[in-house]
Structures are given as C-alpha cells and as structure tokens.
C-alpha cells in the first residue's frame, strides 16, 4: 500500500513538474513574441507621430497643399491598420490553444498571422523573407498552436542566421 502511495505521489510530482516546464516554455515564447511585437509596433507609432506633427504644422501654414495633408492622413490610417493587424495576430497567437478543437483554417491566414508578428523584427535586422505563393488550402488544425509553432520556427531561423552576412528565410509549400 505504501509503495502505491509513493508511486502516486511521484507520478503527481512528475506531472506537476511537466506542467511547470510547459508553462515556463510558454512564458519564454510569449516574452520573445512580446519583444517582436514591440519592434512591430514601435516603428509604426513613430510614423504616426511624425505624420501627425507634419499635418499639424502644415495646417497652420497659409496655402497648405490639401492633397499633401490628405496623403499624410492616409499614411496614418494605413499605419494604424498595420498595428491593428499585428495586435490582432498577437492576441490570437499568444493565448493558450491547447483546449481548442480542430477546425478548418486557411493556410494563408495562419502564415500571415505568424509573419505579422515577426515581419518588423526581420526587416529591422535585414532578413529577407522569401515566401512562395501560399496555396489556397484549408487545414484542419488548432490554429493557435500551429501559429505558435510557425513563429517558433521563424524565430529559430532568425537565430540561426543572425551572424551571417546574407540573411534570408525561405518559406516553401
């Protein structure tokens, strides 16, 4: 009886340790993703701030070119849309998807969500993404988990080429 109790205790401790390791890995991955998002969002915010300041200055000047103001405003709108897209992708990919059911998801949506989170970091480090045309395919999967795997693969690829002169990541189908 005592041996069974000890075996159950060890099994519970092992299970608890495994859960702690999984949570630790998830937090580490989330930290890396948060760093990528900071890069993804910082540049667009700089663009928005700069364009808004230009609009403000131009609005005070006589004979201001309305078309120039309109171009700046459209640039701000496009940049806000980009940030919104990145945040949406992050919210989707950062959550725990282990309990999600399998469902049909567009391969293009999965790839684009993963790239949305990584694109600015790669661009800022002069990494060229070579992306083959994405097949029009629906995959039965857990979208969040597959997206997290793709982000990890992209991050691992980034780490592997960080010291190279010619940096590129190719995604083929």
PDB file of C-alpha atoms in Angstrom:
ATOM      1  CA  UNK A   1       0.000   0.000   0.000  1.00  0.00           C
ATOM      2  CA  UNK A   2       2.821   2.376   0.940  1.00  0.00           C
ATOM      3  CA  UNK A   3       4.556   1.646  -2.388  1.00  0.00           C
ATOM      4  CA  UNK A   4       1.381   2.583  -4.283  1.00  0.00           C
ATOM      5  CA  UNK A   5       1.084   5.838  -2.355  1.00  0.00           C
ATOM      6  CA  UNK A   6       4.719   6.702  -3.116  1.00  0.00           C
ATOM      7  CA  UNK A   7       4.230   5.837  -6.796  1.00  0.00           C
ATOM      8  CA  UNK A   8       1.126   8.052  -6.983  1.00  0.00           C
ATOM      9  CA  UNK A   9       2.970  10.896  -5.237  1.00  0.00           C
ATOM     10  CA  UNK A  10       5.924  10.615  -7.642  1.00  0.00           C
ATOM     11  CA  UNK A  11       3.543  10.488 -10.602  1.00  0.00           C
ATOM     12  CA  UNK A  12       1.759  13.636  -9.365  1.00  0.00           C
ATOM     13  CA  UNK A  13       5.093  15.401  -8.785  1.00  0.00           C
ATOM     14  CA  UNK A  14       6.273  14.425 -12.268  1.00  0.00           C
ATOM     15  CA  UNK A  15       3.034  15.682 -13.779  1.00  0.00           C
ATOM     16  CA  UNK A  16       3.313  18.958 -11.822  1.00  0.00           C
ATOM     17  CA  UNK A  17       6.919  19.385 -12.983  1.00  0.00           C
ATOM     18  CA  UNK A  18       5.913  18.765 -16.596  1.00  0.00           C
ATOM     19  CA  UNK A  19       3.150  21.370 -16.332  1.00  0.00           C
ATOM     20  CA  UNK A  20       5.613  23.870 -14.834  1.00  0.00           C
ATOM     21  CA  UNK A  21       8.063  23.238 -17.688  1.00  0.00           C
ATOM     22  CA  UNK A  22       5.315  23.685 -20.285  1.00  0.00           C
ATOM     23  CA  UNK A  23       4.193  26.931 -18.636  1.00  0.00           C
ATOM     24  CA  UNK A  24       7.790  28.131 -18.408  1.00  0.00           C
ATOM     25  CA  UNK A  25       8.339  27.418 -22.107  1.00  0.00           C
ATOM     26  CA  UNK A  26       5.089  29.195 -22.951  1.00  0.00           C
ATOM     27  CA  UNK A  27       6.128  32.255 -20.919  1.00  0.00           C
ATOM     28  CA  UNK A  28       9.548  32.293 -22.587  1.00  0.00           C
ATOM     29  CA  UNK A  29       7.930  32.072 -26.002  1.00  0.00           C
ATOM     30  CA  UNK A  30       5.472  34.798 -25.052  1.00  0.00           C
ATOM     31  CA  UNK A  31       8.362  37.017 -23.949  1.00  0.00           C
ATOM     32  CA  UNK A  32      10.046  36.547 -27.317  1.00  0.00           C
ATOM     33  CA  UNK A  33       6.778  37.293 -29.074  1.00  0.00           C
ATOM     34  CA  UNK A  34       6.281  40.410 -26.951  1.00  0.00           C
ATOM     35  CA  UNK A  35       9.728  41.617 -27.949  1.00  0.00           C
ATOM     36  CA  UNK A  36       8.816  41.067 -31.599  1.00  0.00           C
ATOM     37  CA  UNK A  37       5.568  42.952 -31.146  1.00  0.00           C
ATOM     38  CA  UNK A  38       7.410  45.856 -29.551  1.00  0.00           C
ATOM     39  CA  UNK A  39       9.504  46.060 -32.735  1.00  0.00           C
ATOM     40  CA  UNK A  40       6.409  45.617 -34.909  1.00  0.00           C
ATOM     41  CA  UNK A  41       4.539  48.442 -33.191  1.00  0.00           C
ATOM     42  CA  UNK A  42       7.318  50.899 -32.364  1.00  0.00           C
ATOM     43  CA  UNK A  43       8.143  51.841 -35.961  1.00  0.00           C
ATOM     44  CA  UNK A  44       4.507  52.419 -36.998  1.00  0.00           C
ATOM     45  CA  UNK A  45       3.949  54.565 -33.900  1.00  0.00           C
ATOM     46  CA  UNK A  46       6.938  56.680 -34.897  1.00  0.00           C
ATOM     47  CA  UNK A  47       5.439  57.083 -38.377  1.00  0.00           C
ATOM     48  CA  UNK A  48       2.042  58.038 -36.950  1.00  0.00           C
ATOM     49  CA  UNK A  49       3.571  60.567 -34.589  1.00  0.00           C
ATOM     50  CA  UNK A  50       5.735  62.126 -37.299  1.00  0.00           C
ATOM     51  CA  UNK A  51       2.910  62.379 -39.828  1.00  0.00           C
ATOM     52  CA  UNK A  52       0.527  63.837 -37.244  1.00  0.00           C
ATOM     53  CA  UNK A  53       3.111  66.500 -36.361  1.00  0.00           C
ATOM     54  CA  UNK A  54       3.541  67.342 -40.061  1.00  0.00           C
ATOM     55  CA  UNK A  55      -0.212  67.626 -40.520  1.00  0.00           C
ATOM     56  CA  UNK A  56      -0.411  69.923 -37.506  1.00  0.00           C
ATOM     57  CA  UNK A  57       2.368  72.192 -38.841  1.00  0.00           C
ATOM     58  CA  UNK A  58       1.018  72.229 -42.391  1.00  0.00           C
ATOM     59  CA  UNK A  59      -2.485  73.042 -41.156  1.00  0.00           C
ATOM     60  CA  UNK A  60      -1.143  76.252 -39.602  1.00  0.00           C
ATOM     61  CA  UNK A  61       0.610  77.403 -42.771  1.00  0.00           C
ATOM     62  CA  UNK A  62      -1.078  79.557 -45.403  1.00  0.00           C
ATOM     63  CA  UNK A  63      -1.573  77.990 -48.838  1.00  0.00           C
ATOM     64  CA  UNK A  64      -1.221  74.474 -47.475  1.00  0.00           C
ATOM     65  CA  UNK A  65      -1.470  71.756 -50.101  1.00  0.00           C
ATOM     66  CA  UNK A  66      -4.642  69.865 -49.152  1.00  0.00           C
ATOM     67  CA  UNK A  67      -3.516  66.847 -51.175  1.00  0.00           C
ATOM     68  CA  UNK A  68      -0.333  66.617 -49.097  1.00  0.00           C
ATOM     69  CA  UNK A  69      -2.398  66.695 -45.906  1.00  0.00           C
ATOM     70  CA  UNK A  70      -4.661  64.021 -47.339  1.00  0.00           C
ATOM     71  CA  UNK A  71      -1.647  61.827 -48.232  1.00  0.00           C
ATOM     72  CA  UNK A  72      -0.275  62.144 -44.707  1.00  0.00           C
ATOM     73  CA  UNK A  73      -3.662  61.293 -43.197  1.00  0.00           C
ATOM     74  CA  UNK A  74      -3.991  58.237 -45.466  1.00  0.00           C
ATOM     75  CA  UNK A  75      -0.499  57.153 -44.408  1.00  0.00           C
ATOM     76  CA  UNK A  76      -1.542  57.402 -40.769  1.00  0.00           C
ATOM     77  CA  UNK A  77      -4.680  55.335 -41.443  1.00  0.00           C
ATOM     78  CA  UNK A  78      -2.666  52.633 -43.255  1.00  0.00           C
ATOM     79  CA  UNK A  79      -0.137  52.534 -40.423  1.00  0.00           C
ATOM     80  CA  UNK A  80      -2.871  52.233 -37.785  1.00  0.00           C
ATOM     81  CA  UNK A  81      -4.376  49.376 -39.818  1.00  0.00           C
ATOM     82  CA  UNK A  82      -0.972  47.647 -39.781  1.00  0.00           C
ATOM     83  CA  UNK A  83      -0.666  47.986 -35.996  1.00  0.00           C
ATOM     84  CA  UNK A  84      -4.228  46.719 -35.559  1.00  0.00           C
ATOM     85  CA  UNK A  85      -3.390  43.679 -37.677  1.00  0.00           C
ATOM     86  CA  UNK A  86      -0.267  42.926 -35.614  1.00  0.00           C
ATOM     87  CA  UNK A  87      -2.156  43.263 -32.320  1.00  0.00           C
ATOM     88  CA  UNK A  88      -4.951  41.024 -33.609  1.00  0.00           C
ATOM     89  CA  UNK A  89      -2.415  38.380 -34.640  1.00  0.00           C
ATOM     90  CA  UNK A  90      -0.673  38.628 -31.265  1.00  0.00           C
ATOM     91  CA  UNK A  91      -3.911  38.255 -29.354  1.00  0.00           C
ATOM     92  CA  UNK A  92      -4.730  35.160 -31.366  1.00  0.00           C
ATOM     93  CA  UNK A  93      -1.301  33.565 -31.127  1.00  0.00           C
ATOM     94  CA  UNK A  94      -0.447  34.466 -27.527  1.00  0.00           C
ATOM     95  CA  UNK A  95      -3.345  32.653 -25.929  1.00  0.00           C
ATOM     96  CA  UNK A  96      -3.347  29.035 -24.810  1.00  0.00           C
ATOM     97  CA  UNK A  97      -4.885  26.986 -27.614  1.00  0.00           C
ATOM     98  CA  UNK A  98      -4.430  23.538 -26.077  1.00  0.00           C
ATOM     99  CA  UNK A  99      -8.137  23.163 -25.424  1.00  0.00           C
ATOM    100  CA  UNK A 100      -9.238  24.449 -28.824  1.00  0.00           C
ATOM    101  CA  UNK A 101     -10.911  21.956 -31.068  1.00  0.00           C
ATOM    102  CA  UNK A 102      -9.639  21.172 -34.527  1.00  0.00           C
ATOM    103  CA  UNK A 103     -11.236  23.303 -37.240  1.00  0.00           C
ATOM    104  CA  UNK A 104     -10.654  24.176 -40.873  1.00  0.00           C
ATOM    105  CA  UNK A 105      -8.449  27.249 -41.208  1.00  0.00           C
ATOM    106  CA  UNK A 106      -6.967  28.913 -44.273  1.00  0.00           C
ATOM    107  CA  UNK A 107      -3.233  28.214 -44.612  1.00  0.00           C
ATOM    108  CA  UNK A 108      -2.820  31.800 -45.807  1.00  0.00           C
ATOM    109  CA  UNK A 109      -4.346  33.163 -42.567  1.00  0.00           C
ATOM    110  CA  UNK A 110      -2.025  31.038 -40.433  1.00  0.00           C
ATOM    111  CA  UNK A 111       1.098  32.045 -42.375  1.00  0.00           C
ATOM    112  CA  UNK A 112       0.165  35.739 -42.486  1.00  0.00           C
ATOM    113  CA  UNK A 113      -0.614  35.860 -38.754  1.00  0.00           C
ATOM    114  CA  UNK A 114       2.786  34.370 -37.922  1.00  0.00           C
ATOM    115  CA  UNK A 115       4.545  36.752 -40.305  1.00  0.00           C
ATOM    116  CA  UNK A 116       2.604  39.773 -38.986  1.00  0.00           C
ATOM    117  CA  UNK A 117       4.163  39.164 -35.585  1.00  0.00           C
ATOM    118  CA  UNK A 118       7.687  38.663 -36.988  1.00  0.00           C
ATOM    119  CA  UNK A 119       7.913  40.893 -40.061  1.00  0.00           C
ATOM    120  CA  UNK A 120       9.226  44.117 -38.495  1.00  0.00           C
ATOM    121  CA  UNK A 121      11.891  42.329 -36.446  1.00  0.00           C
ATOM    122  CA  UNK A 122      13.111  40.574 -39.587  1.00  0.00           C
ATOM    123  CA  UNK A 123      13.048  43.805 -41.609  1.00  0.00           C
ATOM    124  CA  UNK A 124      14.948  45.730 -38.908  1.00  0.00           C
ATOM    125  CA  UNK A 125      17.653  43.055 -38.951  1.00  0.00           C
ATOM    126  CA  UNK A 126      17.900  42.957 -42.764  1.00  0.00           C
ATOM    127  CA  UNK A 127      16.437  39.474 -43.047  1.00  0.00           C
ATOM    128  CA  UNK A 128      14.815  38.822 -46.406  1.00  0.00           C
ATOM    129  CA  UNK A 129      11.655  36.680 -46.326  1.00  0.00           C
ATOM    130  CA  UNK A 130      11.306  34.551 -49.428  1.00  0.00           C
ATOM    131  CA  UNK A 131       7.698  33.429 -49.433  1.00  0.00           C
ATOM    132  CA  UNK A 132       6.411  31.107 -52.131  1.00  0.00           C
ATOM    133  CA  UNK A 133       2.811  31.675 -53.239  1.00  0.00           C
ATOM    134  CA  UNK A 134       0.616  30.287 -50.483  1.00  0.00           C
ATOM    135  CA  UNK A 135      -1.658  27.514 -51.734  1.00  0.00           C
ATOM    136  CA  UNK A 136      -5.387  28.094 -51.295  1.00  0.00           C
ATOM    137  CA  UNK A 137      -5.770  25.386 -48.712  1.00  0.00           C
ATOM    138  CA  UNK A 138      -7.853  24.749 -45.641  1.00  0.00           C
ATOM    139  CA  UNK A 139      -6.104  22.825 -42.861  1.00  0.00           C
ATOM    140  CA  UNK A 140      -7.896  21.036 -40.046  1.00  0.00           C
ATOM    141  CA  UNK A 141      -5.852  22.113 -37.046  1.00  0.00           C
ATOM    142  CA  UNK A 142      -5.643  24.044 -33.829  1.00  0.00           C
ATOM    143  CA  UNK A 143      -4.909  27.427 -35.376  1.00  0.00           C
ATOM    144  CA  UNK A 144      -3.299  28.971 -32.302  1.00  0.00           C
ATOM    145  CA  UNK A 145      -0.908  26.084 -31.765  1.00  0.00           C
ATOM    146  CA  UNK A 146       0.098  25.898 -35.418  1.00  0.00           C
ATOM    147  CA  UNK A 147       0.691  29.657 -35.469  1.00  0.00           C
ATOM    148  CA  UNK A 148       2.854  29.387 -32.361  1.00  0.00           C
ATOM    149  CA  UNK A 149       4.884  26.609 -33.996  1.00  0.00           C
ATOM    150  CA  UNK A 150       5.428  28.753 -37.099  1.00  0.00           C
ATOM    151  CA  UNK A 151       6.546  31.733 -35.007  1.00  0.00           C
ATOM    152  CA  UNK A 152       8.985  29.477 -33.152  1.00  0.00           C
ATOM    153  CA  UNK A 153      10.338  28.180 -36.474  1.00  0.00           C
ATOM    154  CA  UNK A 154      10.753  31.737 -37.761  1.00  0.00           C
ATOM    155  CA  UNK A 155      12.485  32.789 -34.519  1.00  0.00           C
ATOM    156  CA  UNK A 156      14.761  29.735 -34.629  1.00  0.00           C
ATOM    157  CA  UNK A 157      15.601  30.521 -38.250  1.00  0.00           C
ATOM    158  CA  UNK A 158      16.331  34.117 -37.289  1.00  0.00           C
ATOM    159  CA  UNK A 159      18.671  32.977 -34.507  1.00  0.00           C
ATOM    160  CA  UNK A 160      20.439  30.558 -36.877  1.00  0.00           C
ATOM    161  CA  UNK A 161      21.228  33.252 -39.458  1.00  0.00           C
ATOM    162  CA  UNK A 162      21.840  36.181 -37.101  1.00  0.00           C
ATOM    163  CA  UNK A 163      25.610  36.267 -37.686  1.00  0.00           C
ATOM    164  CA  UNK A 164      25.534  35.668 -41.450  1.00  0.00           C
ATOM    165  CA  UNK A 165      26.229  38.429 -43.969  1.00  0.00           C
ATOM    166  CA  UNK A 166      23.380  37.368 -46.257  1.00  0.00           C
ATOM    167  CA  UNK A 167      20.273  36.782 -44.152  1.00  0.00           C
ATOM    168  CA  UNK A 168      17.182  35.148 -45.588  1.00  0.00           C
ATOM    169  CA  UNK A 169      14.406  32.827 -44.562  1.00  0.00           C
ATOM    170  CA  UNK A 170      12.554  30.903 -47.225  1.00  0.00           C
ATOM    171  CA  UNK A 171       9.057  29.531 -46.741  1.00  0.00           C
ATOM    172  CA  UNK A 172       8.045  26.937 -49.320  1.00  0.00           C
ATOM    173  CA  UNK A 173       4.962  24.815 -49.729  1.00  0.00           C
TER     174      UNK A 173
END
